[in-house]
Amino acid sequence: MKSILVNLAAGHDVAGEYAVSVAAAFDAHVLGVVFAYVPTIRRSVAHTTQARLIEEQRQASEAAAQAAAARFDAAARRAGASAASHVFTATLPGAPDIFGPLARRFDLALVGQPEPNKVAPEDLIIEAALFDSGRPVIVVPYIHKAPFKLDRVLVAWDGSRTAARALGDAMPFITRAAAVDVVVVTTEPVKSDEIPGADVAEMLARHGVVVELRRIGAAGISVADTILNHAADCAADLIVMGGYGRSRLREFVLGGTTRAMLTSMTTPVLMSH
């Protein structure tokens, strides 16, 4: 884990300082990117008024982006972390097309969770990082304030390809964790001689990881809520899970559990697809 990319929100940013603390822990370099969005104006607005409004909004967006980059640079200096920042000018739909391919050149990408009930570019950037980069992404809850730590990691395991991919991508974190919970959420009865997750717990134990295997019934609530409830109960510092989705032509659509996690999360979540 030597190169990290983080998307910096021009407003309420939670990912920047968290990314700096990850970089400091791994002695890694972190690049903070922030987008100055090109405004769009309705055609019904008069031409001269449109030009003035576009310029005013462009300047405001550029100033907010530069301020976000400066805050990130200051946080990196305080932490003694190797870091750089860059401001991109882009349209709202164009930003993910920049961030996703850019993340391919890094070991890890970080993005802040959008605030609830707000339309935010981070939604699109999370999807681009998850589906278009081929790299793991950590999504940081919008309420998160604590620096990076690994007292306990929760691995959500269902035996799928994406869960295995996330587990592999998360090994630099898992092997540093003081304790790891492998959580299997069951939504239907299992055979009495079947112990889901035992094989992956054994694999992690061979890496010297202190593992607890927990099989939890969904008990009438969603899989996402079951995972989040256990994360709160055990004070997990990081959740590891596969990121599910399907392709609709060239557009990716998040799966139900993935979307629910990204909406309700209170703990940083590492996802891979």
CSV table of C-alpha atoms in Angstrom, one decimal:
chain,number,residue,atom,x,y,z
A,1,MET,CA,0.0,0.0,0.0
A,2,LYS,CA,2.3,2.8,-1.3
A,3,SER,CA,0.1,5.0,-3.5
A,4,ILE,CA,-3.3,6.4,-2.5
A,5,LEU,CA,-5.8,8.5,-4.4
A,6,VAL,CA,-8.5,10.5,-2.6
A,7,ASN,CA,-11.3,12.6,-3.9
A,8,LEU,CA,-11.6,15.9,-2.0
A,9,ALA,CA,-15.0,17.4,-1.6
A,10,ALA,CA,-15.0,21.2,-2.1
A,11,GLY,CA,-17.5,21.6,0.7
A,12,HIS,CA,-17.8,19.2,3.7
A,13,ASP,CA,-14.8,16.9,3.2
A,14,VAL,CA,-14.3,13.8,5.3
A,15,ALA,CA,-12.0,11.7,3.0
A,16,GLY,CA,-9.0,14.0,2.9
A,17,GLU,CA,-7.7,13.8,6.5
A,18,TYR,CA,-8.7,10.1,6.7
A,19,ALA,CA,-6.6,9.4,3.6
A,20,VAL,CA,-3.7,11.3,5.0
A,21,SER,CA,-3.8,9.2,8.2
A,22,VAL,CA,-3.9,6.0,6.0
A,23,ALA,CA,-0.9,7.3,4.1
A,24,ALA,CA,1.0,8.0,7.3
A,25,ALA,CA,0.3,4.6,8.7
A,26,PHE,CA,1.6,2.8,5.5
A,27,ASP,CA,4.3,5.3,4.7
A,28,ALA,CA,2.5,5.9,1.4
A,29,HIS,CA,2.1,8.8,-1.0
A,30,VAL,CA,-1.4,10.3,-1.3
A,31,LEU,CA,-2.7,12.4,-4.2
A,32,GLY,CA,-5.7,14.5,-3.4
A,33,VAL,CA,-7.8,15.5,-6.4
A,34,VAL,CA,-10.6,18.0,-6.3
A,35,PHE,CA,-13.0,19.0,-9.1
A,36,ALA,CA,-13.9,22.5,-10.0
A,37,TYR,CA,-17.2,21.9,-11.8
A,38,VAL,CA,-18.1,23.7,-14.9
A,39,PRO,CA,-21.7,25.2,-14.4
A,40,THR,CA,-24.5,24.5,-16.7
A,41,ILE,CA,-27.2,27.1,-17.4
A,42,ARG,CA,-30.7,26.6,-18.7
A,43,ARG,CA,-31.2,27.7,-22.3
A,44,SER,CA,-34.1,29.9,-21.3
A,45,VAL,CA,-31.7,32.3,-19.6
A,46,ALA,CA,-30.8,35.4,-21.7
A,47,HIS,CA,-27.4,35.1,-23.4
A,48,THR,CA,-25.7,38.0,-21.6
A,49,THR,CA,-27.1,36.9,-18.2
A,50,GLN,CA,-26.0,33.4,-18.9
A,51,ALA,CA,-22.4,34.4,-19.6
A,52,ARG,CA,-22.2,36.4,-16.4
A,53,LEU,CA,-23.7,33.6,-14.3
A,54,ILE,CA,-21.4,31.0,-15.8
A,55,GLU,CA,-18.4,33.1,-15.1
A,56,GLU,CA,-19.5,33.8,-11.5
A,57,GLN,CA,-20.2,30.1,-10.8
A,58,ARG,CA,-17.0,29.0,-12.4
A,59,GLN,CA,-15.0,31.4,-10.2
A,60,ALA,CA,-16.8,30.3,-7.1
A,61,SER,CA,-16.3,26.6,-7.9
A,62,GLU,CA,-12.6,27.2,-8.7
A,63,ALA,CA,-12.1,29.1,-5.4
A,64,ALA,CA,-13.8,26.3,-3.4
A,65,ALA,CA,-11.7,23.6,-5.1
A,66,GLN,CA,-8.4,25.5,-4.5
A,67,ALA,CA,-9.4,26.0,-0.8
A,68,ALA,CA,-10.1,22.2,-0.5
A,69,ALA,CA,-6.7,21.4,-2.0
A,70,ALA,CA,-5.0,23.9,0.4
A,71,ARG,CA,-6.7,22.3,3.4
A,72,PHE,CA,-5.6,18.9,2.3
A,73,ASP,CA,-2.0,20.1,1.8
A,74,ALA,CA,-2.0,21.5,5.3
A,75,ALA,CA,-3.3,18.3,6.8
A,76,ALA,CA,-0.6,16.3,5.0
A,77,ARG,CA,2.1,18.7,6.3
A,78,ARG,CA,0.8,18.3,9.9
A,79,ALA,CA,0.9,14.5,9.6
A,80,GLY,CA,4.3,14.5,7.9
A,81,ALA,CA,2.8,12.5,5.0
A,82,SER,CA,4.0,12.5,1.5
A,83,ALA,CA,1.3,14.1,-0.5
A,84,ALA,CA,0.3,16.3,-3.4
A,85,SER,CA,-2.9,17.8,-4.7
A,86,HIS,CA,-4.4,18.6,-8.1
A,87,VAL,CA,-7.5,20.6,-9.2
A,88,PHE,CA,-9.3,19.3,-12.3
A,89,THR,CA,-11.9,21.4,-14.2
A,90,ALA,CA,-14.7,19.1,-15.3
A,91,THR,CA,-18.5,18.9,-15.9
A,92,LEU,CA,-20.5,16.9,-13.3
A,93,PRO,CA,-20.8,13.8,-15.6
A,94,GLY,CA,-17.2,14.2,-16.8
A,95,ALA,CA,-15.6,14.0,-13.3
A,96,PRO,CA,-16.2,10.2,-12.9
A,97,ASP,CA,-14.6,9.6,-16.3
A,98,ILE,CA,-11.5,11.3,-15.0
A,99,PHE,CA,-11.4,9.7,-11.5
A,100,GLY,CA,-12.1,6.1,-12.4
A,101,PRO,CA,-9.2,5.6,-14.9
A,102,LEU,CA,-6.9,7.7,-12.7
A,103,ALA,CA,-7.5,5.4,-9.8
A,104,ARG,CA,-6.1,2.5,-11.9
A,105,ARG,CA,-2.6,3.8,-11.2
A,106,PHE,CA,-3.0,3.7,-7.4
A,107,ASP,CA,-3.2,0.9,-4.8
A,108,LEU,CA,-6.3,2.4,-3.2
A,109,ALA,CA,-8.9,5.1,-3.8
A,110,LEU,CA,-10.9,6.9,-1.1
A,111,VAL,CA,-14.1,8.9,-1.5
A,112,GLY,CA,-16.3,10.5,1.1
A,113,GLN,CA,-19.9,9.4,1.5
A,114,PRO,CA,-22.4,12.0,0.2
A,115,GLU,CA,-24.6,13.6,2.9
A,116,PRO,CA,-28.1,12.1,3.0
A,117,ASN,CA,-30.9,13.6,0.9
A,118,LYS,CA,-28.4,15.6,-1.1
A,119,VAL,CA,-27.5,15.2,-4.8
A,120,ALA,CA,-23.7,15.1,-4.8
A,121,PRO,CA,-21.0,14.3,-7.3
A,122,GLU,CA,-19.5,11.8,-4.9
A,123,ASP,CA,-22.3,9.3,-5.8
A,124,LEU,CA,-21.0,9.1,-9.3
A,125,ILE,CA,-17.3,9.2,-8.3
A,126,ILE,CA,-17.9,6.2,-5.9
A,127,GLU,CA,-19.4,4.2,-8.7
A,128,ALA,CA,-16.6,5.1,-11.1
A,129,ALA,CA,-13.9,4.1,-8.5
A,130,LEU,CA,-15.7,0.9,-7.7
A,131,PHE,CA,-16.6,-0.3,-11.2
A,132,ASP,CA,-14.2,1.4,-13.6
A,133,SER,CA,-10.8,1.4,-11.7
A,134,GLY,CA,-10.2,-2.3,-11.0
A,135,ARG,CA,-8.9,-1.1,-7.6
A,136,PRO,CA,-10.3,-1.2,-4.1
A,137,VAL,CA,-12.1,1.9,-2.8
A,138,ILE,CA,-12.7,3.0,0.8
A,139,VAL,CA,-15.8,5.1,1.3
A,140,VAL,CA,-15.6,7.3,4.4
A,141,PRO,CA,-18.9,8.1,6.2
A,142,TYR,CA,-19.9,11.8,6.1
A,143,ILE,CA,-20.1,11.8,9.9
A,144,HIS,CA,-16.6,10.2,10.4
A,145,LYS,CA,-14.0,12.2,12.3
A,146,ALA,CA,-11.6,9.7,13.8
A,147,PRO,CA,-8.2,9.0,12.1
A,148,PHE,CA,-7.4,5.6,10.5
A,149,LYS,CA,-7.0,2.7,13.0
A,150,LEU,CA,-7.3,-1.0,12.8
A,151,ASP,CA,-8.3,-2.3,16.3
A,152,ARG,CA,-11.0,-4.5,14.6
A,153,VAL,CA,-11.8,-5.2,11.0
A,154,LEU,CA,-15.2,-6.8,10.0
A,155,VAL,CA,-15.1,-8.9,6.8
A,156,ALA,CA,-18.5,-9.5,5.3
A,157,TRP,CA,-18.2,-12.9,3.7
A,158,ASP,CA,-20.7,-14.7,1.4
A,159,GLY,CA,-18.2,-16.8,-0.7
A,160,SER,CA,-18.8,-14.8,-3.8
A,161,ARG,CA,-16.2,-13.6,-6.3
A,162,THR,CA,-16.5,-10.0,-5.3
A,163,ALA,CA,-16.2,-10.9,-1.6
A,164,ALA,CA,-13.0,-12.8,-2.4
A,165,ARG,CA,-11.7,-9.9,-4.4
A,166,ALA,CA,-12.4,-7.5,-1.5
A,167,LEU,CA,-10.7,-9.9,0.9
A,168,GLY,CA,-7.6,-10.1,-1.2
A,169,ASP,CA,-7.4,-6.3,-1.7
A,170,ALA,CA,-7.9,-5.7,2.0
A,171,MET,CA,-5.1,-8.0,3.1
A,172,PRO,CA,-2.7,-5.1,3.9
A,173,PHE,CA,-5.3,-3.9,6.4
A,174,ILE,CA,-6.4,-7.2,7.7
A,175,THR,CA,-2.8,-8.4,8.5
A,176,ARG,CA,-2.3,-5.2,10.5
A,177,ALA,CA,-5.5,-5.5,12.4
A,178,ALA,CA,-5.5,-6.4,16.1
A,179,ALA,CA,-8.6,-8.6,15.5
A,180,VAL,CA,-10.8,-9.6,12.6
A,181,ASP,CA,-14.5,-10.7,12.6
A,182,VAL,CA,-15.5,-12.8,9.6
A,183,VAL,CA,-19.3,-12.3,9.5
A,184,VAL,CA,-21.6,-14.6,7.5
A,185,VAL,CA,-25.2,-13.3,7.3
A,186,THR,CA,-27.6,-16.1,6.8
A,187,THR,CA,-31.1,-15.5,5.4
A,188,GLU,CA,-32.2,-19.1,5.3
A,189,PRO,CA,-31.4,-22.3,7.3
A,190,VAL,CA,-28.1,-24.0,6.7
A,191,LYS,CA,-27.2,-27.7,7.0
A,192,SER,CA,-26.3,-28.7,10.5
A,193,ASP,CA,-22.8,-29.9,9.4
A,194,GLU,CA,-22.1,-26.8,7.4
A,195,ILE,CA,-20.1,-23.9,8.8
A,196,PRO,CA,-20.1,-21.1,6.3
A,197,GLY,CA,-17.0,-19.0,6.4
A,198,ALA,CA,-14.8,-21.6,8.2
A,199,ASP,CA,-12.6,-22.0,5.2
A,200,VAL,CA,-11.8,-18.3,4.8
A,201,ALA,CA,-11.3,-17.9,8.6
A,202,GLU,CA,-8.8,-20.7,8.4
A,203,MET,CA,-7.0,-19.1,5.5
A,204,LEU,CA,-6.7,-15.8,7.4
A,205,ALA,CA,-5.4,-17.6,10.5
A,206,ARG,CA,-2.6,-19.0,8.4
A,207,HIS,CA,-1.6,-15.4,7.8
A,208,GLY,CA,-1.3,-14.9,11.6
A,209,VAL,CA,-4.6,-13.0,11.8
A,210,VAL,CA,-6.6,-13.2,15.0
A,211,VAL,CA,-10.0,-14.3,13.6
A,212,GLU,CA,-13.4,-14.7,15.0
A,213,LEU,CA,-16.0,-16.4,12.8
A,214,ARG,CA,-19.6,-15.1,13.4
A,215,ARG,CA,-22.7,-16.5,11.7
A,216,ILE,CA,-25.6,-14.1,12.1
A,217,GLY,CA,-29.2,-14.5,11.1
A,218,ALA,CA,-30.7,-11.6,9.3
A,219,ALA,CA,-33.8,-11.9,11.7
A,220,GLY,CA,-36.2,-9.9,9.5
A,221,ILE,CA,-33.9,-7.1,8.6
A,222,SER,CA,-31.7,-6.5,5.6
A,223,VAL,CA,-28.3,-7.9,5.1
A,224,ALA,CA,-26.8,-4.4,5.1
A,225,ASP,CA,-28.5,-3.5,8.4
A,226,THR,CA,-27.3,-6.8,9.9
A,227,ILE,CA,-23.7,-6.1,9.0
A,228,LEU,CA,-23.9,-2.5,10.2
A,229,ASN,CA,-25.5,-3.5,13.5
A,230,HIS,CA,-22.7,-6.0,14.2
A,231,ALA,CA,-20.1,-3.4,13.2
A,232,ALA,CA,-21.6,-1.1,15.8
A,233,ASP,CA,-21.7,-3.8,18.4
A,234,CYS,CA,-18.1,-4.8,18.0
A,235,ALA,CA,-16.8,-1.3,17.4
A,236,ALA,CA,-15.3,-2.2,14.0
A,237,ASP,CA,-12.9,0.4,12.5
A,238,LEU,CA,-13.3,-0.9,8.9
A,239,ILE,CA,-15.8,-3.1,7.0
A,240,VAL,CA,-14.6,-5.1,4.1
A,241,MET,CA,-17.1,-6.3,1.5
A,242,GLY,CA,-17.6,-7.0,-2.2
A,243,GLY,CA,-19.2,-4.3,-4.2
A,244,TYR,CA,-22.2,-5.6,-6.2
A,245,GLY,CA,-23.7,-4.2,-9.3
A,246,ARG,CA,-24.9,-5.0,-12.8
A,247,SER,CA,-24.2,-3.4,-16.1
A,248,ARG,CA,-27.0,-1.7,-18.1
A,249,LEU,CA,-25.4,-1.2,-21.4
A,250,ARG,CA,-22.4,1.0,-20.4
A,251,GLU,CA,-24.0,2.2,-17.2
A,252,PHE,CA,-23.3,0.5,-13.9
A,253,VAL,CA,-26.1,0.1,-11.4
A,254,LEU,CA,-25.3,-0.6,-7.7
A,255,GLY,CA,-26.8,-3.7,-6.2
A,256,GLY,CA,-29.3,-3.4,-3.3
A,257,THR,CA,-27.0,-4.4,-0.4
A,258,THR,CA,-24.2,-2.2,-1.8
A,259,ARG,CA,-26.5,0.8,-2.2
A,260,ALA,CA,-27.9,0.2,1.3
A,261,MET,CA,-24.4,0.1,2.8
A,262,LEU,CA,-23.4,3.3,1.1
A,263,THR,CA,-26.5,5.0,2.3
A,264,SER,CA,-26.5,3.9,5.9
A,265,MET,CA,-22.8,3.4,6.7
A,266,THR,CA,-21.3,4.7,9.9
A,267,THR,CA,-18.0,3.0,9.6
A,268,PRO,CA,-15.5,3.3,6.7
A,269,VAL,CA,-16.1,0.5,4.1
A,270,LEU,CA,-13.6,-1.0,1.8
A,271,MET,CA,-15.2,-2.4,-1.3
A,272,SER,CA,-13.9,-4.1,-4.4
A,273,HIS,CA,-15.7,-5.3,-7.5
